[in-house]
Coordinates of C-alpha atoms and ligand atoms in Angstrom, one line a residue:
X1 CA -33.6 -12.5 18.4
X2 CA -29.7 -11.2 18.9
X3 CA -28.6 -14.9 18.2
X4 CA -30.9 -14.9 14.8
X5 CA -29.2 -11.8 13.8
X6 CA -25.6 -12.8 14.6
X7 CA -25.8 -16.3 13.0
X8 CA -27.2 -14.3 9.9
X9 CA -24.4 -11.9 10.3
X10 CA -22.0 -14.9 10.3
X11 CA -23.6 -16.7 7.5
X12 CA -23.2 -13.3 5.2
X13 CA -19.5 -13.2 5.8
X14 CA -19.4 -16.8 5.4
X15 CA -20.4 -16.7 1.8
X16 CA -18.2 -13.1 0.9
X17 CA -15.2 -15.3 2.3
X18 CA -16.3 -18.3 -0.3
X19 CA -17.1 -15.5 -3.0
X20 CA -14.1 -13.9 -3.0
X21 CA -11.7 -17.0 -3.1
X22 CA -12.3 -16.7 -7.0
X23 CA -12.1 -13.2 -7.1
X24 CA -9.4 -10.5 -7.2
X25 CA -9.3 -7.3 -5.9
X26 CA -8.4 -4.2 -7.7
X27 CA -8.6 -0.7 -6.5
X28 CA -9.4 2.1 -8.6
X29 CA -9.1 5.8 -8.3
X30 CA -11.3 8.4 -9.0
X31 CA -11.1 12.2 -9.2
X32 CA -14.1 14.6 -7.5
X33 CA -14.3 17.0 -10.2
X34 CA -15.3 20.7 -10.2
X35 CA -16.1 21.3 -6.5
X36 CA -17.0 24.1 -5.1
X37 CA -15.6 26.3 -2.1
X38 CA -19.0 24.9 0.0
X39 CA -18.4 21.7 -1.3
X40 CA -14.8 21.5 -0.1
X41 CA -15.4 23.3 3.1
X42 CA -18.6 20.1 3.5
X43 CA -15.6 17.4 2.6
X44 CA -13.0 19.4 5.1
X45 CA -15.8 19.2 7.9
X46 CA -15.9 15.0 7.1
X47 CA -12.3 14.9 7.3
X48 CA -11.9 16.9 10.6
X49 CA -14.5 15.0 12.7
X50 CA -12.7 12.0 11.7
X51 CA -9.9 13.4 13.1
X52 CA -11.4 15.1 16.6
X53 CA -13.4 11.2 16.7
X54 CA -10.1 9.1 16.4
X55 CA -7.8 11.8 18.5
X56 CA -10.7 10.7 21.3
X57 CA -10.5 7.4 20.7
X58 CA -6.8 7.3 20.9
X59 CA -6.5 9.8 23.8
X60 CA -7.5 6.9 26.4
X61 CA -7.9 3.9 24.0
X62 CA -8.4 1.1 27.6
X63 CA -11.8 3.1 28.8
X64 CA -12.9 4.8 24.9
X65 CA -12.7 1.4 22.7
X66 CA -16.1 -0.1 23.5
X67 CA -18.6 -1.5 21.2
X68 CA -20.5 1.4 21.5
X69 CA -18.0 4.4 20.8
X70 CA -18.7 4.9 17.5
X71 CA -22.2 6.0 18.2
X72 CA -21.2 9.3 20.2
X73 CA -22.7 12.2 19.0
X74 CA -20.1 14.5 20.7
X75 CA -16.5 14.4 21.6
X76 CA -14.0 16.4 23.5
X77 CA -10.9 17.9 21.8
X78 CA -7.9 19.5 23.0
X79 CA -7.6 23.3 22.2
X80 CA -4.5 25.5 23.4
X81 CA -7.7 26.6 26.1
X82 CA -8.4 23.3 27.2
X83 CA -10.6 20.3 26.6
X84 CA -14.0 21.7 24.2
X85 CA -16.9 19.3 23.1
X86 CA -17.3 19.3 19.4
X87 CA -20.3 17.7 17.6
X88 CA -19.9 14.9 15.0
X89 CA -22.1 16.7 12.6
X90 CA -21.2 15.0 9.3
X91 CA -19.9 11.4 9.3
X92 CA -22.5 8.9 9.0
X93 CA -23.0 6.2 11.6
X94 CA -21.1 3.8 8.8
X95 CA -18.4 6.0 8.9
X96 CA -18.2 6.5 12.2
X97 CA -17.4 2.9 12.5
X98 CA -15.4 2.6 9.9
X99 CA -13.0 4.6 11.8
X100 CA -13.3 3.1 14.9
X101 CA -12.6 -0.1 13.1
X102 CA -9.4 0.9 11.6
X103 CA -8.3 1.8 15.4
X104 CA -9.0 -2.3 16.0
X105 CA -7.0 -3.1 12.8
X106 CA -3.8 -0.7 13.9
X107 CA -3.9 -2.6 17.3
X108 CA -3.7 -5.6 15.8
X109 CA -1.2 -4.7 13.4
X110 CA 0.8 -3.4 16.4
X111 CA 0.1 -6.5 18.9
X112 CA 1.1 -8.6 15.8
X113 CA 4.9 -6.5 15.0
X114 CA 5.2 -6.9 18.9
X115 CA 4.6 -10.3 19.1
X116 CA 7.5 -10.7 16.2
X117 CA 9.8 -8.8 18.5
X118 CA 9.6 -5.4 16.3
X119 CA 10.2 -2.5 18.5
X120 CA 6.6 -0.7 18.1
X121 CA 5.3 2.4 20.1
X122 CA 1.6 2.9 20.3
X123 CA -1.1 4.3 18.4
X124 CA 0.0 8.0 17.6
X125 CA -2.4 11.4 17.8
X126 CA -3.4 12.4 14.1
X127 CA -2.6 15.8 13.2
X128 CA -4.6 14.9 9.8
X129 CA -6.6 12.0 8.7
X130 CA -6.8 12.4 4.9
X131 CA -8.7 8.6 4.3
X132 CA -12.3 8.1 5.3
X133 CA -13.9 4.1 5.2
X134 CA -16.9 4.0 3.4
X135 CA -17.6 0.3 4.1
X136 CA -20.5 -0.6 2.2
X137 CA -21.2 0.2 -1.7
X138 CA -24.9 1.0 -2.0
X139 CA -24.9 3.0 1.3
X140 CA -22.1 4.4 2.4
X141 CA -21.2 5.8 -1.1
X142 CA -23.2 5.0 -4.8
X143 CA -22.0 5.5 -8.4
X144 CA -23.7 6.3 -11.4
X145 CA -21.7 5.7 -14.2
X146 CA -23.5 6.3 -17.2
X147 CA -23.7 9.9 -15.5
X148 CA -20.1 10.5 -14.1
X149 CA -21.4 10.7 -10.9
X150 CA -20.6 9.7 -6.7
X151 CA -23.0 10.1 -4.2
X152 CA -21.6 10.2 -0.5
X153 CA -24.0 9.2 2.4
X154 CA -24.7 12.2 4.3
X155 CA -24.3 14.9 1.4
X156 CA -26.6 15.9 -0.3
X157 CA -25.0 16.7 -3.9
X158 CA -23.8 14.2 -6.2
X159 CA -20.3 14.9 -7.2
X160 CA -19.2 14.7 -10.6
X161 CA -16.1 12.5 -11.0
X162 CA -13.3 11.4 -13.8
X163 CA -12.2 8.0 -14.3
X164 CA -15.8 5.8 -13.7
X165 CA -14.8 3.9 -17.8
X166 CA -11.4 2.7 -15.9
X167 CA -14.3 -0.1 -14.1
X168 CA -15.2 -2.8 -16.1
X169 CA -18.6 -4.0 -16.2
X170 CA -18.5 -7.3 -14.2
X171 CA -16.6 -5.7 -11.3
X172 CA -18.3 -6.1 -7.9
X173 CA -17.8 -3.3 -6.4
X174 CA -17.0 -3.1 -2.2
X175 CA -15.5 -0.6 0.1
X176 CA -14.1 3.1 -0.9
X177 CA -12.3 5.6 0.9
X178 CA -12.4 8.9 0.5
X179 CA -9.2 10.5 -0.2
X180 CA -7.7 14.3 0.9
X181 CA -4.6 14.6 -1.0
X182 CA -2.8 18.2 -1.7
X183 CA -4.4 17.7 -5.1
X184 CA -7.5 17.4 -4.4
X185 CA -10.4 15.0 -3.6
X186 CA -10.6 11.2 -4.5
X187 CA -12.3 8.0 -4.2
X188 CA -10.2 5.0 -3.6
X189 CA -12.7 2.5 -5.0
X190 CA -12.1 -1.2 -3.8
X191 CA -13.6 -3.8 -7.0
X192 CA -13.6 -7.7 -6.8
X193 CA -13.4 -8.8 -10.6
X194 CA -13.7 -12.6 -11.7
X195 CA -10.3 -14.1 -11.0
X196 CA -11.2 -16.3 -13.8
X197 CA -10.7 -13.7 -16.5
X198 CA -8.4 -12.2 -15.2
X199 CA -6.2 -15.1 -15.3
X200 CA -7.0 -15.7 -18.4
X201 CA -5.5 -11.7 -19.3
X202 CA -2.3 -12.8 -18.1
X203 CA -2.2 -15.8 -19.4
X204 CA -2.6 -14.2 -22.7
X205 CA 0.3 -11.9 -22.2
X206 CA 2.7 -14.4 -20.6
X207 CA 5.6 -15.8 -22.0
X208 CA 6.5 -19.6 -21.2
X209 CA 9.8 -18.8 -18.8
X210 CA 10.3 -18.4 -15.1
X211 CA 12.5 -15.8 -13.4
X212 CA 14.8 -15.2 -10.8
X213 CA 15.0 -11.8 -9.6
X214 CA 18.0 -10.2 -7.5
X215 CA 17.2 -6.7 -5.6
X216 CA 20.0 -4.1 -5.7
X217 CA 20.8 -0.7 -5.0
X218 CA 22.6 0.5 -8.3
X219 CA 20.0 -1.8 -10.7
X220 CA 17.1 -1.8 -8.8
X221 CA 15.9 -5.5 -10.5
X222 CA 18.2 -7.3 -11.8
X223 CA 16.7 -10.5 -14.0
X224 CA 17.8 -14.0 -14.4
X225 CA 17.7 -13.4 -18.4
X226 CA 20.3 -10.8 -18.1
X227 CA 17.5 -7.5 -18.1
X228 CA 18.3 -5.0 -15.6
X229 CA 15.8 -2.7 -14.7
X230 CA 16.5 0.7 -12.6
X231 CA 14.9 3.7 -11.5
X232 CA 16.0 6.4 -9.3
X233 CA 13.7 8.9 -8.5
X234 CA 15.3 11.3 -6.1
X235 CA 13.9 13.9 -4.1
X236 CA 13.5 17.5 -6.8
X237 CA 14.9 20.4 -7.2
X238 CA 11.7 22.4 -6.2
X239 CA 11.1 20.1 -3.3
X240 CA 14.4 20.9 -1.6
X241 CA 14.3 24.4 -2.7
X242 CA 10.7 24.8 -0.7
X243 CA 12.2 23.0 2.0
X244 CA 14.7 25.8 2.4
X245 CA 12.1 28.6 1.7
X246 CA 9.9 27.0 4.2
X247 CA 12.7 26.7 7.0
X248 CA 13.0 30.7 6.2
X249 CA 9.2 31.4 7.4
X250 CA 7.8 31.9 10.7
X251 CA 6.2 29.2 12.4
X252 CA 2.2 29.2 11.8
X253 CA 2.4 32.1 9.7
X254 CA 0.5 32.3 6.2
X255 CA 2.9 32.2 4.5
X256 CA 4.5 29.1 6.3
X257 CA 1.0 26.8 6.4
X258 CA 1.0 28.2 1.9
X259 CA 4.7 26.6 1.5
X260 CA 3.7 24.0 3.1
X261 CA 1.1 22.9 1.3
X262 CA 3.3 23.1 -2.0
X263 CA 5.4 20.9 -0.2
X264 CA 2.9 18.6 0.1
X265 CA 1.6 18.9 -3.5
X266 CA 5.6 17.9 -4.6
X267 CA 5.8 14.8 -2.6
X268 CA 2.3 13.6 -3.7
X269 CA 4.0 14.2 -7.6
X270 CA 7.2 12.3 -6.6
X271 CA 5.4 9.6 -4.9
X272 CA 3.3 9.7 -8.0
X273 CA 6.3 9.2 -10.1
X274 CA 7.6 6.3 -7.6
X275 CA 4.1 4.4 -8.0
X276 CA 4.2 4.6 -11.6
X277 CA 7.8 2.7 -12.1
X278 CA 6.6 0.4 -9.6
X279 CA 3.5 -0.4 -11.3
X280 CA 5.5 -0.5 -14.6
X281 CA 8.0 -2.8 -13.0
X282 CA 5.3 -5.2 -12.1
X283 CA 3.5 -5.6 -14.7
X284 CA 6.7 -6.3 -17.1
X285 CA 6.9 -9.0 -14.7
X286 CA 3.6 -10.4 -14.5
X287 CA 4.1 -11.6 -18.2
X288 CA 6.8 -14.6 -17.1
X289 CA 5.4 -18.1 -15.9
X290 CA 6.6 -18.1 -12.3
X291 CA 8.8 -15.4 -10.1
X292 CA 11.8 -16.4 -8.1
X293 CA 12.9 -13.9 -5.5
X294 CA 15.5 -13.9 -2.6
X295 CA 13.6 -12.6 0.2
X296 CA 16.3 -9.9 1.2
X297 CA 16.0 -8.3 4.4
X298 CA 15.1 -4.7 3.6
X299 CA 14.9 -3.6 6.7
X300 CA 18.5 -3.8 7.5
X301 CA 18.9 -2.3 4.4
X302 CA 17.5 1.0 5.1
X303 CA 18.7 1.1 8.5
X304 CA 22.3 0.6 7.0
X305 CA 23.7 3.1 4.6
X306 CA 21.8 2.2 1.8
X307 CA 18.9 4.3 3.0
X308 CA 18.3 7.2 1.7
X309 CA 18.8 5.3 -1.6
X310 CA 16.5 2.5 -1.1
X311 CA 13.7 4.9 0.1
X312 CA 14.5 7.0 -3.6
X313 CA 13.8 3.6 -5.3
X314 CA 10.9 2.3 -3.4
X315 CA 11.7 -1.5 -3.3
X316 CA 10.1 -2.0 0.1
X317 CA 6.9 -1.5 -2.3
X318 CA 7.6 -3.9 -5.2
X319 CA 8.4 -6.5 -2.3
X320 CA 4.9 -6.1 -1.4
X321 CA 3.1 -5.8 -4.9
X322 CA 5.1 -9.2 -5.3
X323 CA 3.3 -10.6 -2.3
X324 CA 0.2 -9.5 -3.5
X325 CA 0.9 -10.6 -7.3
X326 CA 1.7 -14.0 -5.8
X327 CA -2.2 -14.9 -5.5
X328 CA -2.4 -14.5 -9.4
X329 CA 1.3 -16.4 -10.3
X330 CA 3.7 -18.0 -8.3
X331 CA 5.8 -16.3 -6.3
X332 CA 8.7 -18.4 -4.8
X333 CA 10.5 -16.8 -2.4
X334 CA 13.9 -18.1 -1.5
X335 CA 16.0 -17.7 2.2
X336 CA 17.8 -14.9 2.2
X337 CA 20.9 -16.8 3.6
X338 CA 21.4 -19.0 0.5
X339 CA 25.0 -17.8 -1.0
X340 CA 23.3 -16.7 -3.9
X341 CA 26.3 -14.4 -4.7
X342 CA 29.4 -16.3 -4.0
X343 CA 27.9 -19.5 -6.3
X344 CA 28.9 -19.8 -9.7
X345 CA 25.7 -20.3 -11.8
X346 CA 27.3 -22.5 -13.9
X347 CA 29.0 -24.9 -12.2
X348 CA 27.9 -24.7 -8.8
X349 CA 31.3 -23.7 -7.6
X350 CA 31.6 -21.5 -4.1
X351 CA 33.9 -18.3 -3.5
X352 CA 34.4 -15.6 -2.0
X353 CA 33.3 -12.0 -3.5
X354 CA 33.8 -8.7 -2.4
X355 CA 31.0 -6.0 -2.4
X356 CA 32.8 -3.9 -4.8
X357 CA 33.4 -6.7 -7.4
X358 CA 30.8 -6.5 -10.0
X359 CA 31.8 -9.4 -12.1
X360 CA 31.8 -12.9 -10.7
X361 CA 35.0 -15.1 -12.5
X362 CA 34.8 -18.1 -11.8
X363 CA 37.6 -20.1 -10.4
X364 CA 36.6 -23.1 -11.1
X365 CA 35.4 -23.1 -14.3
X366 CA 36.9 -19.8 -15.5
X367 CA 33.2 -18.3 -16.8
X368 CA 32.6 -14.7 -16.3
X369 CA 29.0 -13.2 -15.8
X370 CA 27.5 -10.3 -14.0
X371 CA 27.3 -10.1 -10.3
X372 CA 23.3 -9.7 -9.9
X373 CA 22.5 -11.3 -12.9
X374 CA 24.8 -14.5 -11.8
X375 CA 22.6 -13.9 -8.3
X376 CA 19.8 -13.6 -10.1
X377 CA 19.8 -17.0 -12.1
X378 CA 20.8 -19.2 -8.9
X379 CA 17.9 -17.7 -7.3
X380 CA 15.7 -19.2 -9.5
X381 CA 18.1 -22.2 -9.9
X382 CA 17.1 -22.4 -6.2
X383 CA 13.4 -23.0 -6.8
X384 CA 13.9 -25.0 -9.7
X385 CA 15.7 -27.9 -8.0
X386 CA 13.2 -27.3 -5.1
X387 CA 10.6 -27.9 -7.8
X388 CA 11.9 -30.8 -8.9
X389 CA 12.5 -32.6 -5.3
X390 CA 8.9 -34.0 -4.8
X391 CA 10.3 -33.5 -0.7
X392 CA 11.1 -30.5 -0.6
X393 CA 8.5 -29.2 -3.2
X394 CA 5.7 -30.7 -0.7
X395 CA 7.0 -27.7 1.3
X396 CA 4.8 -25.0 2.2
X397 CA 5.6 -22.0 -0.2
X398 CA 5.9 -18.9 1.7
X399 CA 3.8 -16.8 -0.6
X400 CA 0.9 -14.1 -0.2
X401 CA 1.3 -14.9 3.7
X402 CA 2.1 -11.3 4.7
X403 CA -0.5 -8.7 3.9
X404 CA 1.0 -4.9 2.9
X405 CA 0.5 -3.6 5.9
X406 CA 2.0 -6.0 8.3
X407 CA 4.6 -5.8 5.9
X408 CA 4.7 -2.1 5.5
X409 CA 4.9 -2.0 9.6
X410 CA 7.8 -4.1 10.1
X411 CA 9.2 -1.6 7.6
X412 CA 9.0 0.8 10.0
Ligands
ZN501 ZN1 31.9 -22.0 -12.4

């Protein structure tokens, strides 16, 4: 019988994985709209088992990771008076596991950095966990659109929500996690839409021209055509003035766990801000034919002097949005040690030039151009003439290999 049901199991997943090969994924959010003071302190109670079930999990992760773990009913927690058994009253068995899964997937993520020879710790207590999996649309969670409407397993009420139109009709919809932010409550809801059409969307938009892209710190993006695209969001006024008000208040107090929450509430705005140029950013260039990009090593960026900059401008994330745009249009992504600043773009010629130099003059052929933009064309003069050599274009390309979160670990 077990053998029936795994080669069933296998045969399901066999097909998703065939499925989704012409599909794309596209997350949407929702807001939980008008809730009540039950029906946060019901969602609170969700997110605090999660919590008091990972903490466990974590606390002796060799003897508490079995198969099996997800279905206690009860778990000990730590209290200033000792260990105290708490009842997992709330989460459904679904979610249960979700969690326990996503302890798996951070051990793998971990095992993986290690293996690369990233200096990694190991799986940290949660003082918080603001994400719940809910792993299966039509169980763990259910819309109804036409009514504005979420249904969480396990709760009774149906919660009104905002943003159901952004879905469009042909979506399939998957996995959703429910979201605790300072704001308020939200579903992250995880679609698969025809990768067919949405091709075809781009396509539409797209202008016949490749480009080379060179990262920087003063011009974020700087493009092979000669745009330049920056953003510096820095931290606010407000946020640093809290900061100071909250460094003022005693520890655990009221007043201290209130400032702290508006702390909160101003990075989830600035983050918000970030997200928004990044997403602006990307899809300005999602409209040329093919991407060119010097795969810069960011990570000794922020470690260097740059970093309080780079973090401000959050290029770490439209390194990854690139990876993950590269399923739709090429992304080529060229060695970071090509000279791609000391080579003249238009003859070819090599020299030396200083950090602080922003034009490039060329001493062989006397032309002067911009320093990123001159970067930022023999980057994609790079892939071009890699193109066009049928041996080296039978290369591999090394795109979409690195998911966002291996790549946001070895950020770390
Ligand atoms: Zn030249």
């Amino acid at each position: 019988m077990e053998q029936v049901k795994a080669e069933k199991i296998r045969n399901t997943l066999k097909q998703t994985r065939e499925k989704r090969k012409h599909q794309v994924p596209r997350v949407y959010q929702v807001k939980l709209q008008n809730l009540s003071a039950r029906d946060r302190e019901t969602l609170d109670s969700l997110f605090l088992e999660a919590k008091w079930l990972y903490n466990y999990v974590i606390a002796d992760i060799e003897n508490r990771l079995t198969p099996d773990v997800w279905k206690l009913k009860e778990v000990e927690v730590k209290t200033p008076e000792g260990f105290e058994k708490r009842e997992i009253k709330q989460l459904s068995s679904q979610m249960r596991q979700g969690i326990v899964e996503r302890i798996r997937r951070n051990l793998t993520s971990l095992k993986k950095a290690k293996e690369k020879g990233i200096k990694v710790g190991k799986l940290s207590f949660k003082s918080e966990v603001r994400s719940i999996p809910l792993k299966q649309y039509g169980i763990t969670y259910k819309i109804s659109k036409d009514k504005n409407r979420v249904k969480i397993q396990g709760i009774g009420k149906k919660f009104r929500v905002l943003g159901l139109h952004q879905i469009p009709e042909d979506a399939e919809l998957a996995e959703a996690h429910l979201i605790k932010k300072p704001s308020g409550y939200y579903l992250h809801i995880v679609c698969y839409l025809p990768k067919e059409k949405v091709m075809r969307e781009i396509k539409e938009k797209q202008v016949n021209q490749p480009i080379g892209i060179d990262l920087g710190v003063k011009h974020q993006l700087t493009l092979s055509n000669g745009e330049k695209i920056s953003w510096y969001i820095p931290e606010t006024k407000r946020l640093i003035r809290l900061q100071k008000s909250l460094s003022r208040k005693k520890k655990g107090s009221r007043n201290y766990w209130k400032t702290k929450q508006l702390i909160r509430r101003e990075w989830e705005y600035i983050n918000n801000k970030r997200k928004d140029v990044q997403n602006k950013a990307v899809s300005h260039l999602k409209r040329f034919s093919f991407i060119a990009i010097q795969d810069d090593s960011i990570k000794s960026w922020k470690e260097g002097y740059f970093g309080k900059q780079i973090q401000n401008t959050g290029i770490g994330g439209i390194i990854a949005r690139l990876r993950t745009l590269a399923t739709l249009i090429p992304v080529f992504f060229v060695d970071r040690y090509e000279p791609t600043t000391q080579t003249c773009s238009f003859c070819g010629h090599k020299q030396k030039i200083s950090l602080s130099e922003r034009t490039f003059k060329c001493q062989n052929c006397g032309r002067e151009i911009d320093r990123d933009v001159n970067s930022a064309r023999n980057i994609l003069k790079t892939v071009l003439e890699r193109l066009a050599d049928p041996l080296k274009s039978a290369l591999p390309v090394d795109c979409g290999e690195v998911k966002p979160v291996e790549w946001a670990l070895s950020l770390r």
